[in-house]
Amino acid sequence: MNNYVLEFEKIDQTNKALVGGKGANLGECAKISGVQVPTGFCLTIEAYQKAVSENEALQALLYQLSAQKITNQDQISKIGQSIRVLIEEIEIPREIEAEITDHLAKIGFEQAYAIRSSATAEDLPAASFAGQHDTYLNIIGNTEILKHIKKCWASLFTDRAIIYRIQNNFEHTDVQLSVVIQQMVFPSASGILFTADPITGNRKTLSIDASFGLGEALVSGLVSADVYKVQENTIIEKNIATKKLAIYSIKTGGTETKSLPADEQTSQTITDRQILQLEQLGRSIEAYFGKPQDIEWCLADDQFYIVQSRPITTLFPVPKEADNENHVYLSVGHQQMMTDPIKPLGLAFYLLITPAPMRIAGGRLFVDITPNLAAPASREILINGIGQSDSLMKDAIETIVAREGFIETNTIEEARPIPTPSADKPIENIPEIATSLIANNEASLVKLKQTIQTKSGSAVFDLILEDIPEFKRVLFNADNLRVLLSAMNAATWLNEKMQEWLGETNVADTLSQSVDNNITAEMGLELLDVADAIRPYPEVITFLQNTKDPNFLEKLGDIQGGEVARDAITTYLDKYGMRCAGEIDISRTRWSEDPTILIPMILSNIKNFQPNASHQKFEQARKEALQKEQDLLARLKNLPDGEQKATKTKEVITVLRNLTGYREYPKYGMINRYFVYKQALLKEAAQLVQAGIIKEPEDIFYLDFEELHEVVRTEQLDYTIITTRKSDYNQFDKLTPPRVLTSDGEIITGKYKRENLPPDAIIGLPVSSGTIEGRARVILNMADANLEEGDILITPFTDPSWTPLFVSIKGLVTEVGGLMTHGAVIAREYGLPAVIGVENATTRIQDGDHIRVNGTEGYIEIL
């Protein structure tokens, strides 16, 4: 039996495949006590399929459309227009028309109706499809209703709907359309109700948009709406807009736009009583669906009607807590320069290693800093420490602390204080400790590699768990912190004292260029040496320009100079092959796993640099550092107590240059160990593929450590876990994580507080001194980098894998990061002016813009 028509009373979420997201949600809303939904029914997708399936011309056009890329907008528009014409001309099959007529007769032929599209891919968690398909209001008469049903079907193929599907990876033939046919309400006011604040994400704040007449004026942008904010039965904010126009229904059918009288334009659309009534309705609907809702409402004769409810898809998830207390969460991704989501196995490994109180939300890690903020002493240390690295985080936290009663003060110190650099703290010259720490890590790693090769099955997991304490011992060694803090204290001392004594700012930036033992800086320079090895062999260069084969190294032997090139690349990968973009996620593809990632950077180095560039760059920066040191010491000697000041300064410069390079080593050691674990687990994954338990080795990344261990042990898996988590990951990837988040879901956005900057300056955090002008290159993915020497790199974030690009650029701008994160450290090492923590830098600055980067004051100008 065909299901061509379903009444709202018979519809729930189980019918979504038949009636689409809008239809299913309306059916559910009609079941909620106290919620009024205008009477109606859904024409199911089976009706659409029956009407269009035998139209051969339409099927041919759909085939053409499926071959189009998003760049072919003219062709998309032409094909879409042809499809719409075909659909609007088809005859609705008689049995479908008869069912529609029967249901209209029950409600009344003389009634006016709203005809709304409801697609099967609509109101999904990851893609709302809101506004992509058409709605028609105040349609009267059987003939007109049938005509507008076909118009709704045709709206599947408007340009905007087609492009939206391409952007969200939906096949055009997979999205079907149901039509909602609903008795028309003639409202005095309409609007949208969000049960969580759509701007801040606060789940306790309900936000209402309201305007006179039909909601189409608001949705189409024809008028500005009143905005009311409500919390727990209290109106906390009202913004009354000037509403010059409203759309109203015409008795004979259709709608008209009217100008409002002057006194009505600035009046409040609905009363305070009605606002609070809407809040209660919104909370009831939210509770029924179990998640924040975006609700369309209208008001007629003092009665609210709900004409749509869908999940709010743009909210960042809130970490789950067992208590009902207030919490404050700090983004780990912003500290680690990797704000992408992390797959479950990556999250599990990070949690195995870190001692911090971690929470997971939106596929990202957050630290719960509530205990630190509750105790006054640790609060001050935390805020000052964060202020050293990320001013926006600091300002956001201070905003929360200033809120009375959000965090209860605890005078008993519960949280560990966070060490922070200071000019007043001891500065030790301990280079032998750094050397010893490196040797210790290398020996520990060799032992792990030897042992893990002898293990298989559950024994691999047992060994990893046994090794985690050793991993922590190496990574969190107290001497690690001593070295890092001494280097940071040295930089702070030099910057403060040279400013005080000589009026020089940020001298540590220059003094820390070309230091020893900076494994990440060396990585960038050594890729220049790889380019030198390949440069003499044009056949190899041509081969690299044209290959995309991850196994290209095996094919180099047949080309003149290929063995030399292979040896150079292999030697580089032996040292750095465990690195990649987003490397704190163990699941990310490493350079050793796909060496093609390095090819664009190698070719860029061949094109942009002369032979021996790595040595020349290192020596040039080293000379600048030594020259700056000599200059400072000479000037200091001319001051009162000059000899004493110069002697102390020389000591601190020695500490800075001896220890600063080690800053990058602990993470290098961490990623090395990660790669050993990963290789062992991928061997187990290969066995699972062979046994038919998983489909591809990478499936294991969607299980956490214990789950994967259990699958290896039992050889059993419910594969829907993998498919569900892949879908979740794709959804998380579309979200932008906040720096600071509260347990209410509120995203707290910090601000830079600076004065006397040029007009239109784009503000960030100054991390590497100097001012430079050049061409902006906006790069979102390292693999797409096509840089020329002298470009200024604009990117969301960098981690150590981006370092090889730094040799080509002369300035850096990132959206996230702090004073001691990777991009800042390497920018100073290479002498690149850098401004980081620039909100939305990759959209505010366009690729190709001529810009000025002031790394001393921390701002960018578009010239």
PDB file of N, CA and C in Angstrom, residues 191-199 202-209 218 227-230 278-279 282-283 286 292-297 310-315:
ATOM      1  N   GLY A 191       7.487  35.196  14.363  1.00  0.00           N
ATOM      2  CA  GLY A 191       8.918  35.296  14.642  1.00  0.00           C
ATOM      3  C   GLY A 191       9.580  33.962  14.839  1.00  0.00           C
ATOM      4  N   ILE A 192      10.767  34.036  15.392  1.00  0.00           N
ATOM      5  CA  ILE A 192      11.597  32.864  15.623  1.00  0.00           C
ATOM      6  C   ILE A 192      12.000  32.851  17.091  1.00  0.00           C
ATOM      7  N   LEU A 193      11.986  31.687  17.677  1.00  0.00           N
ATOM      8  CA  LEU A 193      12.332  31.513  19.084  1.00  0.00           C
ATOM      9  C   LEU A 193      13.484  30.521  19.164  1.00  0.00           C
ATOM     10  N   PHE A 194      14.595  30.942  19.743  1.00  0.00           N
ATOM     11  CA  PHE A 194      15.739  30.062  19.967  1.00  0.00           C
ATOM     12  C   PHE A 194      15.794  29.725  21.447  1.00  0.00           C
ATOM     13  N   THR A 195      15.795  28.437  21.778  1.00  0.00           N
ATOM     14  CA  THR A 195      15.809  28.077  23.199  1.00  0.00           C
ATOM     15  C   THR A 195      17.219  28.129  23.789  1.00  0.00           C
ATOM     16  N   ALA A 196      18.199  28.465  22.986  1.00  0.00           N
ATOM     17  CA  ALA A 196      19.546  28.814  23.470  1.00  0.00           C
ATOM     18  C   ALA A 196      19.986  30.036  22.688  1.00  0.00           C
ATOM     19  N   ASP A 197      20.738  30.909  23.312  1.00  0.00           N
ATOM     20  CA  ASP A 197      21.170  32.136  22.638  1.00  0.00           C
ATOM     21  C   ASP A 197      22.022  31.775  21.426  1.00  0.00           C
ATOM     22  N   PRO A 198      21.570  32.102  20.203  1.00  0.00           N
ATOM     23  CA  PRO A 198      22.311  31.694  19.005  1.00  0.00           C
ATOM     24  C   PRO A 198      23.641  32.424  18.834  1.00  0.00           C
ATOM     25  N   ILE A 199      23.829  33.528  19.562  1.00  0.00           N
ATOM     26  CA  ILE A 199      25.076  34.287  19.449  1.00  0.00           C
ATOM     27  C   ILE A 199      26.117  33.770  20.435  1.00  0.00           C
ATOM     28  N   ASN A 202      24.588  30.367  25.079  1.00  0.00           N
ATOM     29  CA  ASN A 202      24.126  30.150  26.456  1.00  0.00           C
ATOM     30  C   ASN A 202      22.785  29.416  26.460  1.00  0.00           C
ATOM     31  N   ARG A 203      22.800  28.190  27.045  1.00  0.00           N
ATOM     32  CA  ARG A 203      21.583  27.369  27.056  1.00  0.00           C
ATOM     33  C   ARG A 203      20.532  27.899  28.022  1.00  0.00           C
ATOM     34  N   LYS A 204      20.913  28.771  28.944  1.00  0.00           N
ATOM     35  CA  LYS A 204      19.943  29.316  29.902  1.00  0.00           C
ATOM     36  C   LYS A 204      19.246  30.567  29.373  1.00  0.00           C
ATOM     37  N   THR A 205      19.760  31.123  28.281  1.00  0.00           N
ATOM     38  CA  THR A 205      19.165  32.326  27.696  1.00  0.00           C
ATOM     39  C   THR A 205      18.324  31.941  26.485  1.00  0.00           C
ATOM     40  N   LEU A 206      17.067  32.323  26.516  1.00  0.00           N
ATOM     41  CA  LEU A 206      16.162  32.079  25.395  1.00  0.00           C
ATOM     42  C   LEU A 206      16.029  33.387  24.611  1.00  0.00           C
ATOM     43  N   SER A 207      16.114  33.304  23.288  1.00  0.00           N
ATOM     44  CA  SER A 207      16.121  34.508  22.454  1.00  0.00           C
ATOM     45  C   SER A 207      14.926  34.474  21.494  1.00  0.00           C
ATOM     46  N   ILE A 208      14.181  35.588  21.453  1.00  0.00           N
ATOM     47  CA  ILE A 208      12.982  35.680  20.617  1.00  0.00           C
ATOM     48  C   ILE A 208      13.148  36.821  19.621  1.00  0.00           C
ATOM     49  N   ASP A 209      12.946  36.527  18.341  1.00  0.00           N
ATOM     50  CA  ASP A 209      12.849  37.554  17.300  1.00  0.00           C
ATOM     51  C   ASP A 209      11.369  37.715  16.963  1.00  0.00           C
ATOM     52  N   LEU A 218      10.470  38.701   8.125  1.00  0.00           N
ATOM     53  CA  LEU A 218      11.643  38.530   8.977  1.00  0.00           C
ATOM     54  C   LEU A 218      12.656  37.588   8.335  1.00  0.00           C
ATOM     55  N   VAL A 227      14.182  41.994  19.379  1.00  0.00           N
ATOM     56  CA  VAL A 227      14.875  40.845  19.981  1.00  0.00           C
ATOM     57  C   VAL A 227      14.686  40.916  21.493  1.00  0.00           C
ATOM     58  N   TYR A 228      14.157  39.853  22.057  1.00  0.00           N
ATOM     59  CA  TYR A 228      13.950  39.760  23.505  1.00  0.00           C
ATOM     60  C   TYR A 228      14.766  38.591  24.042  1.00  0.00           C
ATOM     61  N   LYS A 229      15.460  38.799  25.160  1.00  0.00           N
ATOM     62  CA  LYS A 229      16.226  37.732  25.811  1.00  0.00           C
ATOM     63  C   LYS A 229      15.562  37.429  27.160  1.00  0.00           C
ATOM     64  N   VAL A 230      15.392  36.137  27.429  1.00  0.00           N
ATOM     65  CA  VAL A 230      14.692  35.707  28.641  1.00  0.00           C
ATOM     66  C   VAL A 230      15.511  34.647  29.365  1.00  0.00           C
ATOM     67  N   LEU A 278       5.743  32.664  25.561  1.00  0.00           N
ATOM     68  CA  LEU A 278       6.574  32.025  24.523  1.00  0.00           C
ATOM     69  C   LEU A 278       7.741  31.263  25.143  1.00  0.00           C
ATOM     70  N   GLU A 279       8.329  31.845  26.200  1.00  0.00           N
ATOM     71  CA  GLU A 279       9.436  31.151  26.863  1.00  0.00           C
ATOM     72  C   GLU A 279       8.984  29.773  27.354  1.00  0.00           C
ATOM     73  N   GLY A 282       8.582  27.423  24.473  1.00  0.00           N
ATOM     74  CA  GLY A 282       9.898  27.021  23.973  1.00  0.00           C
ATOM     75  C   GLY A 282      10.541  25.965  24.846  1.00  0.00           C
ATOM     76  N   ARG A 283      10.464  26.153  26.164  1.00  0.00           N
ATOM     77  CA  ARG A 283      11.077  25.189  27.081  1.00  0.00           C
ATOM     78  C   ARG A 283      10.351  23.839  27.016  1.00  0.00           C
ATOM     79  N   GLU A 286      11.581  22.210  23.768  1.00  0.00           N
ATOM     80  CA  GLU A 286      12.975  21.809  23.950  1.00  0.00           C
ATOM     81  C   GLU A 286      13.064  20.531  24.794  1.00  0.00           C
ATOM     82  N   PRO A 292      18.355  21.906  22.308  1.00  0.00           N
ATOM     83  CA  PRO A 292      17.922  23.266  21.970  1.00  0.00           C
ATOM     84  C   PRO A 292      17.259  23.333  20.596  1.00  0.00           C
ATOM     85  N   GLN A 293      16.217  24.156  20.502  1.00  0.00           N
ATOM     86  CA  GLN A 293      15.396  24.217  19.287  1.00  0.00           C
ATOM     87  C   GLN A 293      15.340  25.626  18.694  1.00  0.00           C
ATOM     88  N   ASP A 294      15.200  25.655  17.375  1.00  0.00           N
ATOM     89  CA  ASP A 294      14.951  26.856  16.576  1.00  0.00           C
ATOM     90  C   ASP A 294      13.491  26.734  16.134  1.00  0.00           C
ATOM     91  N   ILE A 295      12.620  27.582  16.692  1.00  0.00           N
ATOM     92  CA  ILE A 295      11.166  27.400  16.567  1.00  0.00           C
ATOM     93  C   ILE A 295      10.549  28.589  15.834  1.00  0.00           C
ATOM     94  N   GLU A 296       9.725  28.304  14.824  1.00  0.00           N
ATOM     95  CA  GLU A 296       8.972  29.356  14.141  1.00  0.00           C
ATOM     96  C   GLU A 296       7.572  29.414  14.753  1.00  0.00           C
ATOM     97  N   TRP A 297       7.139  30.627  15.122  1.00  0.00           N
ATOM     98  CA  TRP A 297       5.842  30.792  15.773  1.00  0.00           C
ATOM     99  C   TRP A 297       5.055  31.918  15.124  1.00  0.00           C
ATOM    100  N   ARG A 310      13.067  22.948  14.812  1.00  0.00           N
ATOM    101  CA  ARG A 310      14.212  22.165  14.331  1.00  0.00           C
ATOM    102  C   ARG A 310      15.355  22.330  15.329  1.00  0.00           C
ATOM    103  N   PRO A 311      16.294  21.377  15.368  1.00  0.00           N
ATOM    104  CA  PRO A 311      17.443  21.546  16.267  1.00  0.00           C
ATOM    105  C   PRO A 311      18.322  22.701  15.805  1.00  0.00           C
ATOM    106  N   ILE A 312      18.913  23.423  16.763  1.00  0.00           N
ATOM    107  CA  ILE A 312      19.894  24.461  16.416  1.00  0.00           C
ATOM    108  C   ILE A 312      21.206  23.739  16.100  1.00  0.00           C
ATOM    109  N   THR A 313      21.652  23.829  14.855  1.00  0.00           N
ATOM    110  CA  THR A 313      22.810  23.031  14.415  1.00  0.00           C
ATOM    111  C   THR A 313      24.145  23.724  14.644  1.00  0.00           C
ATOM    112  N   THR A 314      24.119  25.004  15.012  1.00  0.00           N
ATOM    113  CA  THR A 314      25.379  25.754  15.086  1.00  0.00           C
ATOM    114  C   THR A 314      25.952  25.846  16.501  1.00  0.00           C
ATOM    115  N   LEU A 315      25.247  25.319  17.498  1.00  0.00           N
ATOM    116  CA  LEU A 315      25.730  25.435  18.877  1.00  0.00           C
ATOM    117  C   LEU A 315      26.913  24.510  19.119  1.00  0.00           C
TER     118      LEU A 315
END
